[in-house]
Coordinates of C-alpha atoms and ligand atoms in Angstrom, one line a residue:
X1 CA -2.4 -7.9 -26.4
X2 CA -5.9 -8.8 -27.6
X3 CA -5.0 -12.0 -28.2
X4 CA -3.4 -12.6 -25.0
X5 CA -6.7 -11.2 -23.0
X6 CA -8.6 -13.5 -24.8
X7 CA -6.6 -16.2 -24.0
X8 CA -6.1 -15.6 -20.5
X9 CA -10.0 -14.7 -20.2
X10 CA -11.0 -18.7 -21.5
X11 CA -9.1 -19.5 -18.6
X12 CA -11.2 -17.9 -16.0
X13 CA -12.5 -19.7 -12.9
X14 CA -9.8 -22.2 -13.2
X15 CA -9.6 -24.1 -10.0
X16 CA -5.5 -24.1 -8.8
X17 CA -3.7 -26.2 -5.9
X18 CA -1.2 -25.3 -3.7
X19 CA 2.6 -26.3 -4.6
X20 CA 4.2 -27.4 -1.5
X21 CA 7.0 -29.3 -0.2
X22 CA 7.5 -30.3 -4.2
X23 CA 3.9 -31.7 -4.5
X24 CA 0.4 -30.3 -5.4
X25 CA -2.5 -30.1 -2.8
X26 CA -6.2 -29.6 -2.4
X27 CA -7.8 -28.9 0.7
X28 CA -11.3 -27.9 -0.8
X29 CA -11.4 -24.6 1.0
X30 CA -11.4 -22.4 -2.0
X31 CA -10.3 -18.7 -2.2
X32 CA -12.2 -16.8 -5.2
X33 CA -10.1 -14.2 -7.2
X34 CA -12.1 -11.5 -9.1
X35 CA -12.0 -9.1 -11.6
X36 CA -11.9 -5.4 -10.2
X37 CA -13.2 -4.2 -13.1
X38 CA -16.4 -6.5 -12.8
X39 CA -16.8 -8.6 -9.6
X40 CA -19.2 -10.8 -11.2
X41 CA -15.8 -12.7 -13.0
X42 CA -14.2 -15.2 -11.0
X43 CA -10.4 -15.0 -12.2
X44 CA -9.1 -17.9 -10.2
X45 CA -9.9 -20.5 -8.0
X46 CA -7.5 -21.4 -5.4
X47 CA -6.6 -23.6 -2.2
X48 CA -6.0 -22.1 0.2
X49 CA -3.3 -24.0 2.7
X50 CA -4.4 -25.3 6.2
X51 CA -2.2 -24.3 9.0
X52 CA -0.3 -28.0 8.8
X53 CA 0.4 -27.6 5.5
X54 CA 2.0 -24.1 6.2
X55 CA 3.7 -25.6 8.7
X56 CA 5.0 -28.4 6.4
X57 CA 6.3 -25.8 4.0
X58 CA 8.5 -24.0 5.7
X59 CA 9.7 -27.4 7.6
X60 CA 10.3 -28.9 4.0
X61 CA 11.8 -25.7 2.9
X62 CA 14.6 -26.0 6.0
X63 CA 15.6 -29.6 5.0
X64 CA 15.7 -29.0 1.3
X65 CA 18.1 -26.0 2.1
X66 CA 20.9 -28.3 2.8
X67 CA 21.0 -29.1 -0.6
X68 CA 19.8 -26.3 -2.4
X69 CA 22.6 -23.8 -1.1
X70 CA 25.1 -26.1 -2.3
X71 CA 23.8 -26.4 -5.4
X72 CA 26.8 -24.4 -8.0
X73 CA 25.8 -20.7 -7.9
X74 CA 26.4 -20.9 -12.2
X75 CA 23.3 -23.2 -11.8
X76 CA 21.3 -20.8 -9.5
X77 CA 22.3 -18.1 -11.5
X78 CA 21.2 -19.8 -14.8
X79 CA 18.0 -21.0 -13.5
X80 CA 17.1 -17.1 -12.3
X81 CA 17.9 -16.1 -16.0
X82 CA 15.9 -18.9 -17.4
X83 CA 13.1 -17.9 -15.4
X84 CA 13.7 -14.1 -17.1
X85 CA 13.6 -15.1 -20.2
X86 CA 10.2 -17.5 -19.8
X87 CA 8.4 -14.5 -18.3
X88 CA 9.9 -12.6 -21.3
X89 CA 8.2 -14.9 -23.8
X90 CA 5.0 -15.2 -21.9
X91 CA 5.4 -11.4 -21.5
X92 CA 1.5 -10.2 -22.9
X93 CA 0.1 -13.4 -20.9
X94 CA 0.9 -12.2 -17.9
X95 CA 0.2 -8.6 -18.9
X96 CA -3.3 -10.1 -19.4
X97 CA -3.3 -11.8 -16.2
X98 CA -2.3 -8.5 -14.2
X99 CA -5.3 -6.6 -16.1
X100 CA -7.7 -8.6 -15.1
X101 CA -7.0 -9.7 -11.8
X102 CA -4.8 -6.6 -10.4
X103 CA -7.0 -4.3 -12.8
X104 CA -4.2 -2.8 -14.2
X105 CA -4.0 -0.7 -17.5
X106 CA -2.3 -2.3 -20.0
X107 CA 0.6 0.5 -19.7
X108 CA 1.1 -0.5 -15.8
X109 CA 0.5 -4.5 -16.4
X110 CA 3.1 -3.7 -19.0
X111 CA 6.0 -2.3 -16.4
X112 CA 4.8 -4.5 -13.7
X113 CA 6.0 -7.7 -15.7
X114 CA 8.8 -5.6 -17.4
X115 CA 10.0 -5.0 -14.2
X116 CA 10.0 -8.7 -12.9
X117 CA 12.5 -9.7 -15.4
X118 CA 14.7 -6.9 -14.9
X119 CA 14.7 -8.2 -11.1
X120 CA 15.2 -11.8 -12.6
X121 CA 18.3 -10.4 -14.8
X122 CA 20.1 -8.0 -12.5
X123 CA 19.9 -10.1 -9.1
X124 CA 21.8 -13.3 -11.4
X125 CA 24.6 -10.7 -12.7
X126 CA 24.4 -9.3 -9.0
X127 CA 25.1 -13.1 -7.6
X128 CA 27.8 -13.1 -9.8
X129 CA 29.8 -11.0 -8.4
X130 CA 28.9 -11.5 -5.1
X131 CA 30.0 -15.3 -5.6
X132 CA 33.5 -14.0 -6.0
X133 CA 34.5 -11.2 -3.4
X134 CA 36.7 -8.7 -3.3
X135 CA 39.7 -10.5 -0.8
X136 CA 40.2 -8.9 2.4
X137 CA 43.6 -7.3 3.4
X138 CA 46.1 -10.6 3.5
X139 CA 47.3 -10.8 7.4
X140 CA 51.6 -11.4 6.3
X141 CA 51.7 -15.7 6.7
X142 CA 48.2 -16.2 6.3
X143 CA 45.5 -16.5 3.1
X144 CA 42.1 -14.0 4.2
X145 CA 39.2 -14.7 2.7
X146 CA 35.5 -13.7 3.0
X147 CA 32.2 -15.6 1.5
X148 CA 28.8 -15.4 1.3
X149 CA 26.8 -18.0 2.6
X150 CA 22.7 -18.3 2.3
X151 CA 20.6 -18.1 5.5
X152 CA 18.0 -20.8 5.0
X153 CA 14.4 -20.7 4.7
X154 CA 12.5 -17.4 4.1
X155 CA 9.4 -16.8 3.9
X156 CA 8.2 -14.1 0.8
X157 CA 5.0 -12.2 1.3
X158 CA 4.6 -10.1 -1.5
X159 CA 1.4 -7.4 -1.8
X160 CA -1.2 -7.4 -4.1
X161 CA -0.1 -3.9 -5.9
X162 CA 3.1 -5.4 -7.9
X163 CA 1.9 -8.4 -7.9
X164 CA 4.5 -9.9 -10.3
X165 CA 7.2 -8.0 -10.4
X166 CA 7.4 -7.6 -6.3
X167 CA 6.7 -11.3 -5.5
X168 CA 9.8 -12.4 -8.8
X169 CA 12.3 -9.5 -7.3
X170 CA 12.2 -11.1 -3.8
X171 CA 11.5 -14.8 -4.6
X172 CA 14.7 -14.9 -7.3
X173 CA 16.7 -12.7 -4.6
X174 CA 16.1 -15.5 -2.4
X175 CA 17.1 -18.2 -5.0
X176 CA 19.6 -17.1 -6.6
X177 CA 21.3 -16.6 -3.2
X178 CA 21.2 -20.3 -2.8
X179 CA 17.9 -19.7 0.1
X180 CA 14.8 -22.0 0.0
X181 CA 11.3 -19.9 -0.1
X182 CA 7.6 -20.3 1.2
X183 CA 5.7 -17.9 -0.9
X184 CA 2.4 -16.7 0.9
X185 CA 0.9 -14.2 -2.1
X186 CA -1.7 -11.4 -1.7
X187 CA -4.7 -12.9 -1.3
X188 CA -5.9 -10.5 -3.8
X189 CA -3.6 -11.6 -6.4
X190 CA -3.4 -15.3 -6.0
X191 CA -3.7 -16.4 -10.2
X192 CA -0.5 -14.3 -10.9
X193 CA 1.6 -16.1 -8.1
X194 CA 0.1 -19.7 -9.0
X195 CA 1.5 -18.2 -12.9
X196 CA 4.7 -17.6 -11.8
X197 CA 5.5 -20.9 -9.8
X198 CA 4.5 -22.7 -13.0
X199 CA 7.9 -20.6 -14.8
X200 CA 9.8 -21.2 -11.8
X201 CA 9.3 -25.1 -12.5
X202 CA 9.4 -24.7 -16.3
X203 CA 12.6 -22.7 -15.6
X204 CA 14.5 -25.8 -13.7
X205 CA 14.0 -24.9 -10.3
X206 CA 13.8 -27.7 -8.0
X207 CA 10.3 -28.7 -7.2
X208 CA 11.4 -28.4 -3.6
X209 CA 13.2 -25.0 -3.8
X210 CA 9.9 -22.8 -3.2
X211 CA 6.3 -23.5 -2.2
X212 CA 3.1 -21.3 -2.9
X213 CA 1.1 -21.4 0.5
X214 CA -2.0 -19.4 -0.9
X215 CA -4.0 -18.7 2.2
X216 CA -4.4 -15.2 4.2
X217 CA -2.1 -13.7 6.0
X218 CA -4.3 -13.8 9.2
X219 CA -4.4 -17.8 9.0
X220 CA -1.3 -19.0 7.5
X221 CA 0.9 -15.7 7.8
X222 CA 1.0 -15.7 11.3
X223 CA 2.1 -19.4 11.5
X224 CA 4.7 -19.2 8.3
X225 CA 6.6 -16.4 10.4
X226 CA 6.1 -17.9 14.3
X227 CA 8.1 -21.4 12.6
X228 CA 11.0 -21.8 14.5
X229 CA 12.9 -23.1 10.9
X230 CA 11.7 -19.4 9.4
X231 CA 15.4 -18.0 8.7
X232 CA 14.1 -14.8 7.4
X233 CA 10.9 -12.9 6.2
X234 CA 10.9 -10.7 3.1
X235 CA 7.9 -8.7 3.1
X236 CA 6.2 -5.8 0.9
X237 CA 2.9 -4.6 2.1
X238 CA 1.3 -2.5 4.6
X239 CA 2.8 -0.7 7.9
X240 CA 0.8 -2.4 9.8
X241 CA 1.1 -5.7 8.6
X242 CA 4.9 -5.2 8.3
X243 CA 5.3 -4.1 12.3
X244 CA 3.3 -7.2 13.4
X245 CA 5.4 -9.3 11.6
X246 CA 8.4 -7.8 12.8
X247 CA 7.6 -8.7 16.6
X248 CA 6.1 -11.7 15.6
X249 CA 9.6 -12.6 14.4
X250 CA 11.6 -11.3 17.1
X251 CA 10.2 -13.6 19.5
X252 CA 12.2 -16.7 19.3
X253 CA 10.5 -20.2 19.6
X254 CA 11.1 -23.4 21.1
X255 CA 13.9 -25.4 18.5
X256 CA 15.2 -21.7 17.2
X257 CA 18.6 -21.1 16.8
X258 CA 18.8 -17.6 15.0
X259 CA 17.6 -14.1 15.6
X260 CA 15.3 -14.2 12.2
X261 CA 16.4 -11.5 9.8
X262 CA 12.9 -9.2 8.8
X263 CA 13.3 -7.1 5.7
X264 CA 10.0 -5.0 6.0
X265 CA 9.3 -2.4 2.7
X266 CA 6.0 -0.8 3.9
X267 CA 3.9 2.3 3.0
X268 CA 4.3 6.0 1.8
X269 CA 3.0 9.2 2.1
X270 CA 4.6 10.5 -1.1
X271 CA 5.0 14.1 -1.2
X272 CA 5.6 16.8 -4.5
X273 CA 6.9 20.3 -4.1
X274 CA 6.1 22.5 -6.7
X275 CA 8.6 25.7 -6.5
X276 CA 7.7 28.8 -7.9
X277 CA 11.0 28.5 -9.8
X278 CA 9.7 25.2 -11.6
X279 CA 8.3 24.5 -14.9
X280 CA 4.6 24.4 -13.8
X281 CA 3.5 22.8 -16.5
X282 CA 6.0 19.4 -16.3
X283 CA 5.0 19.5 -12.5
X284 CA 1.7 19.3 -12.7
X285 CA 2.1 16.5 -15.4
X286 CA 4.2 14.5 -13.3
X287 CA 2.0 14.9 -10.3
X288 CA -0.8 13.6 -12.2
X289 CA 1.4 10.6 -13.1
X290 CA 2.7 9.9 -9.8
X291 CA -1.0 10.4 -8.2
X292 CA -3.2 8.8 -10.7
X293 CA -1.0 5.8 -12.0
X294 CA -2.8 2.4 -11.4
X295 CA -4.9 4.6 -9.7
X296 CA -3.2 5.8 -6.7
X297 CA -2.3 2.0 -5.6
X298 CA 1.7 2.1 -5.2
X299 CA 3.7 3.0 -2.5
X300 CA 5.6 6.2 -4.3
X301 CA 2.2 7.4 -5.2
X302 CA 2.1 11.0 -4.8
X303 CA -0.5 11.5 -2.2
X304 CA 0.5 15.0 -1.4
X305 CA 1.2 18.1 -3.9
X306 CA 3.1 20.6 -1.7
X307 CA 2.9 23.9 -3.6
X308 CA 4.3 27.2 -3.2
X309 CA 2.2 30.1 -2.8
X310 CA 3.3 32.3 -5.6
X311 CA 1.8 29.9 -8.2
X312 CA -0.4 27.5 -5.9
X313 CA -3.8 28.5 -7.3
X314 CA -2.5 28.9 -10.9
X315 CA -1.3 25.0 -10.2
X316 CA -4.4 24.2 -9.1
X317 CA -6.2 25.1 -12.2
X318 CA -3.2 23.1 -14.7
X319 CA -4.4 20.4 -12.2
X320 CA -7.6 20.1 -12.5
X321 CA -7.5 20.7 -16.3
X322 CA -5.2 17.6 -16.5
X323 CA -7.4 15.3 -13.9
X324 CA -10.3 16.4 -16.4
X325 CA -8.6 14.8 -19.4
X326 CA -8.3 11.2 -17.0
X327 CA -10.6 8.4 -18.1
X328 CA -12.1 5.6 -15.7
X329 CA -13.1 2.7 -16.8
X330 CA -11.9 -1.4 -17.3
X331 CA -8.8 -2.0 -16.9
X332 CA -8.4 -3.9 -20.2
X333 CA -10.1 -1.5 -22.6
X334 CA -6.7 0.5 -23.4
X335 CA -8.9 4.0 -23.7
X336 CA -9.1 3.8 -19.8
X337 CA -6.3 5.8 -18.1
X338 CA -7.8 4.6 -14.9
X339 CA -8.8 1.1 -14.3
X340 CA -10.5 -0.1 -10.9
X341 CA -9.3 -0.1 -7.3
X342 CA -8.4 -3.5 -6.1
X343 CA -11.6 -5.0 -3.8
X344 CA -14.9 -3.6 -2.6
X345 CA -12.8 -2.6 1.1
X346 CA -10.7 -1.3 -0.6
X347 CA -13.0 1.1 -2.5
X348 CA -14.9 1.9 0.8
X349 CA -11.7 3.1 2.6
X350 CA -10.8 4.9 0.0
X351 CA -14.5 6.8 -0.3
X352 CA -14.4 7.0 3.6
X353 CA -11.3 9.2 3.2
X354 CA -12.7 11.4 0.7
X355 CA -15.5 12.3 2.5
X356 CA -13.2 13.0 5.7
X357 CA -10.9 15.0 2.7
X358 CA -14.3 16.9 2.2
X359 CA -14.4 17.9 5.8
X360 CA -10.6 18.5 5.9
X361 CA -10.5 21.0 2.5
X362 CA -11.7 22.2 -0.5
X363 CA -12.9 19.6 -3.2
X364 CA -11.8 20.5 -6.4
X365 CA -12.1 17.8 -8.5
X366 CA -13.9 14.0 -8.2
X367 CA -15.1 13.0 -5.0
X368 CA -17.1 9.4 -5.4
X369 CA -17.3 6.2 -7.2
X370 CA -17.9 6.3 -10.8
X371 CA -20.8 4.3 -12.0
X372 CA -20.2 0.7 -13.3
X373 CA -19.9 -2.7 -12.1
X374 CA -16.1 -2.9 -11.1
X375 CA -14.5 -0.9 -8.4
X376 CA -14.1 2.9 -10.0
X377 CA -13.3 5.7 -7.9
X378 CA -13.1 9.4 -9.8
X379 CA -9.3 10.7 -9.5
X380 CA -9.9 13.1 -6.8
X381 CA -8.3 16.3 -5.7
X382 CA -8.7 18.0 -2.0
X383 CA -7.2 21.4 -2.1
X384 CA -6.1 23.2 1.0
X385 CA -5.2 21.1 3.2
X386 CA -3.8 21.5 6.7
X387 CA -0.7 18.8 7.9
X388 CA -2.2 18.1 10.3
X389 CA -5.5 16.8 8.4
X390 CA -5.9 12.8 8.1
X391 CA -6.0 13.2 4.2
X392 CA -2.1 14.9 4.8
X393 CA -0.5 12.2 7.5
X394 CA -2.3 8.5 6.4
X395 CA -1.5 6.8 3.0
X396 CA -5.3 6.1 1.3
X397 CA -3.5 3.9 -1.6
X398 CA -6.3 5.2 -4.3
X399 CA -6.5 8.2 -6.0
X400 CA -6.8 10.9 -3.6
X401 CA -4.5 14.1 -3.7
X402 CA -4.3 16.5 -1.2
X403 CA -2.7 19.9 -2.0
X404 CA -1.0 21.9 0.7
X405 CA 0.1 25.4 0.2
X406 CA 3.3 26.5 1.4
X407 CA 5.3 29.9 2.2
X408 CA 8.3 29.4 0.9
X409 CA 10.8 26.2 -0.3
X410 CA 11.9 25.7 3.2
X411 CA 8.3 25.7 4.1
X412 CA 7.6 22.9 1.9
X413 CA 10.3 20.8 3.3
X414 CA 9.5 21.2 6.3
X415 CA 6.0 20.2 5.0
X416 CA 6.8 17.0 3.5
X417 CA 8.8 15.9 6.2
X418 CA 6.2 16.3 8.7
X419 CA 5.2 12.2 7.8
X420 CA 5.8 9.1 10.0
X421 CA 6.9 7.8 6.4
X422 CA 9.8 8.2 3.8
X423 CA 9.7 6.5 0.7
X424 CA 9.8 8.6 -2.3
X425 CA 9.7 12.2 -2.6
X426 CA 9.7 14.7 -6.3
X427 CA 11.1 18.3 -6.3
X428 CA 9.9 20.3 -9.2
X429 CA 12.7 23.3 -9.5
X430 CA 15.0 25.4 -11.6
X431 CA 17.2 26.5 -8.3
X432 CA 20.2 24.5 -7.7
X433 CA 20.2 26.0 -4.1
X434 CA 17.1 24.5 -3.8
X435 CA 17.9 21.3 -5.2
X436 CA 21.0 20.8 -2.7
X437 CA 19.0 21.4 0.1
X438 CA 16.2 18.9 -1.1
X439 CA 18.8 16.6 -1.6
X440 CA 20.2 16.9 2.1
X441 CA 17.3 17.6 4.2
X442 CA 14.1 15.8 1.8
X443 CA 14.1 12.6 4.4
X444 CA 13.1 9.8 1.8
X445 CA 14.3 6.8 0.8
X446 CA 13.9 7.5 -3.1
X447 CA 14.2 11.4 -4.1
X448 CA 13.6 12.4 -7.4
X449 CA 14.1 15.9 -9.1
X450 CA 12.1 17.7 -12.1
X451 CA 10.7 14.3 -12.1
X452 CA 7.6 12.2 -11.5
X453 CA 7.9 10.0 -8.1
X454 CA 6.8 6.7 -9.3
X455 CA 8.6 4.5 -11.6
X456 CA 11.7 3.5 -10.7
X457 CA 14.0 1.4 -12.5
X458 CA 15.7 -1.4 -11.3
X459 CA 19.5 -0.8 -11.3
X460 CA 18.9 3.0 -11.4
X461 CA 17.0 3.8 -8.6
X462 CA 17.5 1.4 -6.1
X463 CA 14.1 1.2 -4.2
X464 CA 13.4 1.0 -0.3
X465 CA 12.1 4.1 2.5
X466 CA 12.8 5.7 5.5
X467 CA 10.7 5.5 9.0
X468 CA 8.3 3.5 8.3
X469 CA 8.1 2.9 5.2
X470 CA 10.5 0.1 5.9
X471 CA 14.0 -1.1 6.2
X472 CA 15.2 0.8 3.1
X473 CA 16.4 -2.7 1.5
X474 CA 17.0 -1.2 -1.7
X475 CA 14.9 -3.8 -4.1
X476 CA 17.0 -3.4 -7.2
X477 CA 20.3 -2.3 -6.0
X478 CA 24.0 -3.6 -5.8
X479 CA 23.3 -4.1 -1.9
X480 CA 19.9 -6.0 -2.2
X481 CA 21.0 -9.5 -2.2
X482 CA 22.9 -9.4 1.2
X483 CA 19.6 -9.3 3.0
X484 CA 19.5 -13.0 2.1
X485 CA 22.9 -13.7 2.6
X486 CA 25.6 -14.1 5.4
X487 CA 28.9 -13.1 5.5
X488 CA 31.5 -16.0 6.8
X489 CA 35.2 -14.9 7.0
X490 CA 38.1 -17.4 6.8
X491 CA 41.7 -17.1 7.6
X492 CA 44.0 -20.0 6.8
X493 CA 47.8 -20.3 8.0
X494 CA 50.4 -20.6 5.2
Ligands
NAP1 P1 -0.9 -5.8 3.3 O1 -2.3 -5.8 3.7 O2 0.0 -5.5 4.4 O3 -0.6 -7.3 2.8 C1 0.7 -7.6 2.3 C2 0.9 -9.1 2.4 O4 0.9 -9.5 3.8 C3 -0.3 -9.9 1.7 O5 0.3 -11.0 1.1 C4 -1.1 -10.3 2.9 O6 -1.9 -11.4 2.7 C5 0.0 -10.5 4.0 N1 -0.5 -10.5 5.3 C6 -1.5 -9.9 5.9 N2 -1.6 -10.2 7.2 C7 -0.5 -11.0 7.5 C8 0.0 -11.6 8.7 N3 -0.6 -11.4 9.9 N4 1.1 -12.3 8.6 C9 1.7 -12.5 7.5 N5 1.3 -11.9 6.3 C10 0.2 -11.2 6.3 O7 -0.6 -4.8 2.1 P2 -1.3 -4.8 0.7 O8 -2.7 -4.2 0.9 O9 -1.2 -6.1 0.0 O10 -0.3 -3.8 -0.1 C11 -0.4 -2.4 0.0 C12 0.6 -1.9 0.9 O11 1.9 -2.3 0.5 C13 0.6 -0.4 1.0 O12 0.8 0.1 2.3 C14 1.9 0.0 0.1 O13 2.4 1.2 0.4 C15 2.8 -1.1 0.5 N6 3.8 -1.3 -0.5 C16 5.1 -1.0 -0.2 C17 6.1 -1.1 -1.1 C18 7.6 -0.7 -0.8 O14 8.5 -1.1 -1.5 N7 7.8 0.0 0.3 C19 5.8 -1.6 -2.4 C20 4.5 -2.0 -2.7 C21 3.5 -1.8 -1.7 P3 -3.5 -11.3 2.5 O15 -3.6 -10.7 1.2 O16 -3.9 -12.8 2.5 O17 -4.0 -10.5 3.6

């Protein structure tokens, strides 16, 4: 892992064009990628696209389809392995890459790209088997059959937190389905999408099958998803950003023939009850985990710690013991448990909100930056707080955790349901009653039990919220690949 952040640093400030509509471009307007953990390092140059070449992406993308989809699915489904197995090889590279440029700890750079090539692996073996059907009933006279056919062009706009592993899982989804892609990466993140277009050519891919329109999502985003040839949008970002593209997409354009498909993951508001039947002291480790891993920046983050009042002050003091033992500092010196927040915004929305968390309860551990160049916020704890606060209803995405006391189990339900969101949720209990009722009435996408909330695996825990937090696609799960696909049903006399 040295080695590979050594490497990967001689490559700072790299300039890198745009791959579009099979070619390379330069425009000269040049997007700067940095290094959280200190600004000062340019990571990346990049193009950014114009609005014409955006448009001459997706409008490539629509007349390459044609001959992309009927490529042999064996082929798509042995490029999308190939493309596994590069990432495989290059696996500390882009470890490297995500450290310095995502500022993830070398633990979560390590998942991150672990997890893109168990997207790569399980969406092939999932094409398999959607390339052959189970056969309808057989109408007496007649041979039934159903297909899947691809939809078309789709535009992937990943965000900045899994930078690898989000943008692989729905960019091979896409392919392997037999879809064309326009990729529009996190701004953010840029170096790590321009990395993974380089495997997707190395792999076999047609240079024609995807394009990387860097750019942001204000300028080209809005033009990539307004294109009439736009078949479908997979996004994975903000609620926000995921509602305006929704309507956006609904409107349909002069030359449009479809109703475009959006598949929208969004945000979280991820809650923890602690029962005063659980093991405290696994709870309050996994609630660490889930609320202090790559520093509060996923979507399951735990954001909330809902505990009962039997043990809630006694919880409180595990906590902070634990957040004590939590080290800040660059992401790619592995004695930092805690690397950076993303951007300089970022960090001041997230200081913002702990000063409102100061107003809204009890501050009982961190609180402001941490000194040093990059972007380091102290993990920070805000005890007592009402459901009503700010700190309780809006995700931060940085390490802020509000704790919420509650009366009883039913209490705490009702608790952590009381959010516009539903993406993942943790139960911490030794009551079966309890756990049935979690697992009936906790409204989330993702539930876990006696368990952290972050982490899941793809092929166990098929990922995707509630509300909105999204369209509960289920990114890793036997269903996932029919968002980019179309069922067409044929029945032939005999
Ligand atoms: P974001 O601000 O919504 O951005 C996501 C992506 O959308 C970026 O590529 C961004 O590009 C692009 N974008 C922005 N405005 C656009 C527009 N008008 N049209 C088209 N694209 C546009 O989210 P983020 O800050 O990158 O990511 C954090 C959010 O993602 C959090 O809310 C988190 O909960 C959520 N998330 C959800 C899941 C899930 O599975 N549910 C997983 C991971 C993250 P620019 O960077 O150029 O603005």
């Amino acid at each position: 892992m040295e080695a590979a952040l050594k490497r990967v640093r001689s490559e700072f400030g790299r300039e890198h064009e745009l791959w579009i509509a099979g070619a390379a471009h330069r425009t000269g307007d040049v997007l700067e990628s940095l290094n959280p953990s200190k600004p000062s390092e340019v990571v990346g140059l990049h193009h950014r696209a114009s609005t014409d070449l955006a448009v001459r992406a997706v409008a490539d993308a629509h007349a390459f389809f044609s001959e992309w989809s009927r490529t042999p699915v064996e082929r798509r489904i042995e490029l999308t392995l190939r493309t596994g197995a590069l990432i495989r090889e290059r696996k500390l590279e882009f470890d490297a890459w995500l450290v310095y440029e995502a500022g993830k700890t070398w633990a979560e750079a390590d998942a991150d790209v672990s997890e893109a090539i168990d997207f790569c692996e399980y969406y092939a073996r999932q094409m398999q088997r959607y390339a052959s059907p189970e056969p309808p009933v057989q109408m007496p006279g007649e041979r039934d059959e159903m297909i899947y056919l691809p939809l078309g062009a789709g535009v992937i706009i990943p965000p900045w937190n899994f930078p690898l592993a989000i943008m692989a899982g729905m960019t091979m989804a896409a392919l392997v389905t037999g879809n064309t892609v326009v990729i529009k990466p996190s701004s953010e993140t840029p170096t790590i999408a321009r990395k993974f277009v380089e495997v997707l050519r190395a792999a076999g891919f047609p240079p024609r099958a995807f394009s990387l329109c860097t750019g942001s999502g204000s300028a080209v985003g809005d033009v990539l998803v307004e294109h009439p040839k736009t078949r479908f949008v997979s996004f994975t970002g903000s609620r926000d950003v995921g509602l305006r593209i929704n309507e956006l997409a609904a409107r349909p354009r002069r030359g449009q023939i479809w109703i475009k498909r959006v598949v929208a993951e969004m945000g979280g508001k991820d809650a923890i009850i602690v029962d005063r039947e659980a093991d405290q002291e696994s709870a309050a480790a996994g609630v660490v985990q889930s609320a202090y891993g790559y520093q509060g920046q996923k979507c399951s983050a735990c954001s909330r710690a809902i505990v009962d009042e039997a043990v809630y002050e006694a919880f409180l003091e595990r906590l902070k013991a634990k957040v004590a033992k939590l080290t800040v500092g660059p992401a790619d010196d592995p004695a930092s448990s805690m690397g950076p927040v993303i951007s300089a915004a970022a960090r001041k929305t997230i200081l913002d909100y702990i000063e409102t968390g100061k107003h809204e309860g009890r501050l009982v551990a961190g609180g402001g930056p941490v000194p040093g160049d990059g972007y380091f916020i102290q993990p920070t704890v805000i005890a007592d707080v009402d459901s009503q606060a700010r700190v309780f209803q809006e995700e931060i995405f940085g390490p802020v955790l509000a704790v919420t006391k509650a009366r009883d189990f039913d209490h705490a339900l009702a608790l952590a349901n009381d959010s516009e969101y539903g993406l993942t949720g943790a139960v911490y209990s030794n009551n079966r009653e309890k756990i049935r009722k979690a697992r009936g009435e906790f409204f989330v996408g993702n539930l876990y039990v006696n368990r952290k909330c972050t982490g899941a695996m793809v092929g166990a825990h098929p990922f995707g919220g509630f509300n909105m937090s999204g369209t509960d696609s289920k990114a890793g799960g036997p269903d996932y690949l029919l968002q980019f696909l179309q069922a067409k049903s044929i029945a032939e006399k005999i």
